[in-house]
């Protein structure tokens, strides 16, 4: 599914683009069933511990959690940051949708799960789409199944993806809701054009805590970020199976899910690896092979020949 010239123009102007009916209802259903299978314990060997994730605050518990910081090449579970979180250890079979307030599962579903791999790493439409945007050697650096459960799913404060994933090259988020995403259940909000009018001024960086000597993730501001009152965010409602492309510098957020309807989503990030550098300060690193990620295709030889 190569993008048309008008779609590319809109993406470059707004910093995001919705592609309707990108995944078929059958593909959406497979992803939901795959996650249900994972939660029932068929992949217990990959998820023997749990963590907590909070996207509403800068100093969430994940910032110093080794379980989170070493999840770049694994499948791991993260609960909502609630007052009484579930026990730290569990068996996968205890993770039912009704009993566990999960926030997300990440960050290498595209590698460990056949269904999620087919929907990302092996998806031919995605390869065509990326070629139309000029990607030469794109790799998936992370993938997540995000839960926005009815009455439970927390908000995600306004941010840019480039704050969390630092690279000298292109970075693209691909996000699809697996249920209809509405204002009521926590759809995404964007500030159109903010990737052109604002700079990325905040960076989550790996560093060593002076008191403990342990690796932690800290937020560094090169200048104060804008307050939410200064932003001109607009809601982007989507149907299940639609896809939104997200520029690394466009500001976006989602509100809490105060409705009685869930808003699960599957998302992954693609980074250009041709003539670019993945920052060693990123929290996200492939523990097995630092600096390397799952490649979708390699057009570097063709790129050289046509230059």
Coordinates of C-alpha atoms in Angstrom, one line a residue:
X1 CA 0.0 0.0 0.0
X2 CA 2.1 2.9 -1.3
X3 CA 0.9 6.3 -0.1
X4 CA -0.4 8.7 -2.8
X5 CA 1.3 12.0 -3.4
X6 CA -1.6 13.8 -1.6
X7 CA -1.3 11.5 1.4
X8 CA 2.5 12.1 1.7
X9 CA 1.9 15.9 1.4
X10 CA -0.7 15.7 4.2
X11 CA 1.6 13.7 6.4
X12 CA 4.5 16.1 5.8
X13 CA 2.1 19.0 6.6
X14 CA 0.3 17.6 9.7
X15 CA 2.9 15.2 11.1
X16 CA 0.4 12.4 11.2
X17 CA -1.8 10.6 8.7
X18 CA -4.8 8.2 9.1
X19 CA -5.0 5.4 6.6
X20 CA -8.4 3.9 6.8
X21 CA -9.1 0.1 6.9
X22 CA -5.4 -0.7 6.9
X23 CA -5.9 -4.0 8.7
X24 CA -8.8 -6.3 7.8
X25 CA -11.3 -7.3 10.5
X26 CA -9.7 -10.8 10.3
X27 CA -6.3 -9.4 11.0
X28 CA -7.6 -7.3 13.9
X29 CA -9.3 -10.4 15.4
X30 CA -6.1 -12.4 15.1
X31 CA -4.2 -9.8 17.1
X32 CA -6.8 -9.7 19.8
X33 CA -6.9 -13.5 20.0
X34 CA -3.1 -13.7 20.0
X35 CA -2.9 -11.4 23.0
X36 CA -5.6 -13.4 24.8
X37 CA -3.5 -16.5 24.2
X38 CA -0.4 -14.8 25.5
X39 CA -2.2 -13.7 28.6
X40 CA -3.4 -17.3 29.2
X41 CA 0.1 -18.4 29.7
X42 CA 1.3 -20.0 26.5
X43 CA 4.4 -17.8 26.7
X44 CA 5.1 -18.1 30.4
X45 CA 8.8 -18.5 29.7
X46 CA 9.0 -15.0 28.4
X47 CA 7.0 -13.2 31.1
X48 CA 7.8 -14.6 34.6
X49 CA 7.9 -11.1 36.2
X50 CA 5.8 -7.9 36.0
X51 CA 6.4 -4.2 36.1
X52 CA 4.4 -1.0 36.5
X53 CA 4.1 1.7 33.8
X54 CA 2.8 5.3 34.3
X55 CA 2.7 7.6 31.3
X56 CA 0.9 10.4 33.2
X57 CA 4.0 11.6 35.1
X58 CA 7.7 12.2 34.2
X59 CA 9.1 10.1 37.1
X60 CA 7.1 6.9 36.6
X61 CA 8.4 3.8 38.4
X62 CA 9.5 2.4 35.1
X63 CA 12.3 5.0 35.0
X64 CA 14.4 3.0 37.4
X65 CA 13.0 -0.5 36.9
X66 CA 15.5 -2.9 35.5
X67 CA 12.6 -5.1 34.3
X68 CA 11.5 -2.2 32.0
X69 CA 14.9 -1.0 30.9
X70 CA 15.8 -4.5 29.7
X71 CA 12.6 -5.2 27.8
X72 CA 13.7 -4.0 24.4
X73 CA 14.1 -7.6 23.0
X74 CA 11.6 -9.4 25.2
X75 CA 7.9 -9.7 25.8
X76 CA 7.1 -8.3 29.2
X77 CA 4.0 -7.1 31.1
X78 CA 3.3 -3.7 32.7
X79 CA 0.4 -2.9 35.0
X80 CA -1.3 0.5 35.4
X81 CA 0.3 2.5 38.2
X82 CA -2.5 2.0 40.7
X83 CA -2.5 2.4 44.5
X84 CA -2.6 -1.4 45.0
X85 CA -0.8 -3.1 42.1
X86 CA -0.9 -6.8 41.7
X87 CA 2.0 -9.0 43.1
X88 CA 5.3 -8.5 41.4
X89 CA 5.5 -12.2 40.3
X90 CA 2.8 -14.2 38.7
X91 CA 2.0 -16.9 36.3
X92 CA 0.6 -15.9 32.9
X93 CA -2.6 -17.7 33.6
X94 CA -3.5 -15.2 36.3
X95 CA -3.5 -12.4 33.8
X96 CA -7.1 -12.3 32.7
X97 CA -8.5 -9.1 31.1
X98 CA -11.0 -8.9 33.9
X99 CA -8.7 -9.2 36.9
X100 CA -5.4 -7.5 36.0
X101 CA -5.3 -3.8 35.2
X102 CA -2.6 -4.1 32.5
X103 CA -1.2 -1.0 30.8
X104 CA 0.7 -2.7 28.0
X105 CA 2.8 -5.6 26.8
X106 CA 6.1 -4.9 25.1
X107 CA 8.5 -4.3 23.6
X108 CA 9.3 -7.1 21.1
X109 CA 6.0 -8.7 20.2
X110 CA 7.0 -8.3 16.5
X111 CA 9.8 -10.8 17.1
X112 CA 8.4 -13.3 19.6
X113 CA 4.8 -13.6 18.4
X114 CA 3.9 -15.0 15.0
X115 CA 0.7 -13.0 14.7
X116 CA 2.3 -9.7 15.6
X117 CA 5.3 -10.4 13.4
X118 CA 2.9 -10.9 10.4
X119 CA 1.2 -7.6 11.3
X120 CA 4.4 -5.6 11.3
X121 CA 7.7 -7.1 10.3
X122 CA 6.3 -9.3 7.5
X123 CA 3.5 -7.1 6.4
X124 CA 3.8 -6.3 2.7
X125 CA 1.6 -3.3 2.8
X126 CA 3.8 -1.8 5.5
X127 CA 6.9 -2.3 3.4
X128 CA 5.3 -0.6 0.4
X129 CA 4.1 2.3 2.7
X130 CA 7.7 2.8 4.1
X131 CA 9.2 2.8 0.6
X132 CA 6.8 5.5 -0.5
X133 CA 8.1 7.6 2.5
X134 CA 11.7 7.1 1.4
X135 CA 12.9 4.5 4.0
X136 CA 16.0 2.7 2.8
X137 CA 16.8 0.2 5.5
X138 CA 13.9 0.4 8.1
X139 CA 14.0 -1.7 11.3
X140 CA 11.4 -2.1 14.0
X141 CA 12.8 -1.0 17.2
X142 CA 9.8 -1.7 19.4
X143 CA 6.3 -3.0 19.4
X144 CA 3.5 -2.8 22.1
X145 CA 0.0 -4.0 22.8
X146 CA -1.5 -1.1 24.7
X147 CA -4.5 -1.6 26.9
X148 CA -6.9 1.3 27.6
X149 CA -9.4 -0.6 29.7
X150 CA -12.9 0.6 30.5
X151 CA -12.8 2.9 33.5
X152 CA -9.2 2.0 34.1
X153 CA -6.9 3.0 31.2
X154 CA -4.7 6.0 32.2
X155 CA -3.9 9.1 30.3
X156 CA -0.7 9.7 28.3
X157 CA 0.6 13.2 28.6
X158 CA 1.4 15.3 25.5
X159 CA 4.8 14.1 24.1
X160 CA 6.8 13.4 21.0
X161 CA 8.1 9.9 20.2
X162 CA 11.5 11.5 19.6
X163 CA 11.7 12.2 23.3
X164 CA 11.8 8.4 24.1
X165 CA 13.5 7.1 21.0
X166 CA 16.5 9.2 19.9
X167 CA 18.1 8.7 16.5
X168 CA 19.7 10.8 13.8
X169 CA 17.4 9.4 11.2
X170 CA 13.7 9.1 10.5
X171 CA 11.5 7.5 13.2
X172 CA 7.9 6.6 12.4
X173 CA 5.2 5.4 14.8
X174 CA 2.5 3.1 13.3
X175 CA -0.6 2.9 15.7
X176 CA -3.8 1.0 15.1
X177 CA -6.8 0.7 17.4
X178 CA -8.3 -2.8 17.8
X179 CA -11.6 -1.3 18.9
X180 CA -13.1 1.9 17.7
X181 CA -11.2 4.8 19.3
X182 CA -13.4 7.7 20.3
X183 CA -13.1 10.8 22.5
X184 CA -15.0 8.9 25.2
X185 CA -12.6 5.9 25.4
X186 CA -9.3 7.6 24.9
X187 CA -8.5 8.2 21.2
X188 CA -5.3 10.0 20.2
X189 CA -5.1 13.8 20.1
X190 CA -2.5 15.6 17.8
X191 CA -1.3 19.2 17.4
X192 CA -1.2 19.4 13.6
X193 CA 2.1 20.7 12.2
X194 CA 3.8 20.8 15.6
X195 CA 6.7 18.7 14.1
X196 CA 7.4 21.8 11.9
X197 CA 6.7 24.6 14.4
X198 CA 8.2 23.1 17.6
X199 CA 11.5 21.4 18.4
X200 CA 12.0 18.3 20.5
X201 CA 13.3 19.7 23.7
X202 CA 12.9 16.8 26.1
X203 CA 14.9 13.5 26.1
X204 CA 14.7 10.4 28.2
X205 CA 18.3 9.2 28.7
X206 CA 20.0 6.3 30.2
X207 CA 22.3 7.3 33.0
X208 CA 23.8 6.0 36.3
X209 CA 22.2 7.0 39.5
X210 CA 24.8 8.6 41.7
X211 CA 23.4 7.2 44.9
X212 CA 22.7 3.6 43.9
X213 CA 25.1 3.2 41.0
X214 CA 22.2 1.6 39.0
X215 CA 21.1 2.3 35.5
X216 CA 18.1 4.6 35.4
X217 CA 16.2 6.7 32.9
X218 CA 16.0 10.5 33.5
X219 CA 14.2 13.2 31.6
X220 CA 16.4 16.0 30.4
X221 CA 14.9 19.3 29.1
X222 CA 17.0 21.5 26.8
X223 CA 14.3 24.2 27.4
X224 CA 11.0 24.1 29.3
X225 CA 8.3 22.1 27.4
X226 CA 5.1 23.9 26.5
X227 CA 2.2 23.5 28.9
X228 CA -0.9 21.7 27.7
X229 CA -2.8 25.0 27.7
X230 CA -0.4 26.3 25.0
X231 CA -1.1 23.4 22.7
X232 CA -3.8 23.2 20.0
X233 CA -4.6 19.5 20.2
X234 CA -7.4 18.0 18.1
X235 CA -9.0 14.5 18.7
X236 CA -8.5 11.9 15.9
X237 CA -11.2 9.3 16.2
X238 CA -10.5 6.0 14.3
X239 CA -12.2 2.8 13.4
X240 CA -10.8 -0.6 14.5
X241 CA -8.2 -1.5 11.9
X242 CA -7.4 2.0 10.8
X243 CA -3.7 3.1 11.0
X244 CA -2.2 6.4 12.0
X245 CA 1.3 7.3 11.0
X246 CA 3.1 9.4 13.6
X247 CA 6.1 11.6 12.9
X248 CA 8.8 11.5 15.6
X249 CA 8.4 15.2 16.4
X250 CA 4.6 15.7 16.3
X251 CA 3.0 16.3 19.7
X252 CA 0.2 13.9 20.7
X253 CA -1.5 12.5 23.7
X254 CA -4.5 10.4 24.9
X255 CA -7.0 11.0 27.7
X256 CA -8.1 8.5 30.4
X257 CA -10.7 6.0 29.4
X258 CA -13.7 7.0 31.5
X259 CA -16.1 5.0 29.3
X260 CA -17.4 1.5 29.6
X261 CA -15.7 0.5 26.4
X262 CA -12.1 -0.7 26.0
X263 CA -9.6 0.8 23.6
X264 CA -6.9 -1.7 23.0
X265 CA -4.3 -0.8 20.3
X266 CA -1.2 -2.3 18.6
X267 CA 1.7 0.0 17.8
X268 CA 5.2 -0.3 16.6
X269 CA 8.0 2.1 15.8
X270 CA 10.2 2.0 12.7
X271 CA 13.6 3.6 12.6
X272 CA 15.8 4.3 9.5
X273 CA 19.1 2.6 10.0
X274 CA 20.8 3.6 6.7
X275 CA 23.5 6.3 7.4
X276 CA 22.0 7.0 10.8
X277 CA 22.9 6.4 14.4
X278 CA 20.8 5.0 17.2
X279 CA 21.7 6.8 20.4
X280 CA 23.5 4.8 23.1
X281 CA 21.6 7.0 25.6
X282 CA 18.3 5.5 24.5
X283 CA 16.5 3.5 27.2
X284 CA 15.5 1.0 24.5
X285 CA 18.4 -1.2 23.6
X286 CA 18.5 -4.8 22.2
X287 CA 20.2 -6.6 25.1
X288 CA 21.2 -9.5 23.0
X289 CA 22.7 -7.4 20.2
X290 CA 23.1 -3.7 21.2
X291 CA 22.2 -1.3 18.4
X292 CA 20.6 -3.9 16.1
X293 CA 16.9 -4.3 15.4
X294 CA 14.5 -6.4 13.3
X295 CA 14.8 -5.3 9.6
X296 CA 11.9 -5.1 7.3
X297 CA 13.9 -4.8 4.1
X298 CA 17.3 -3.4 2.8
X299 CA 17.3 -1.2 -0.3
X300 CA 20.7 0.3 0.5
X301 CA 22.4 -1.2 -2.6
X302 CA 19.5 0.1 -4.9
X303 CA 19.7 3.4 -3.1
X304 CA 23.4 3.8 -3.9
X305 CA 22.9 2.8 -7.6
X306 CA 20.2 5.4 -8.1
X307 CA 22.0 8.3 -6.4

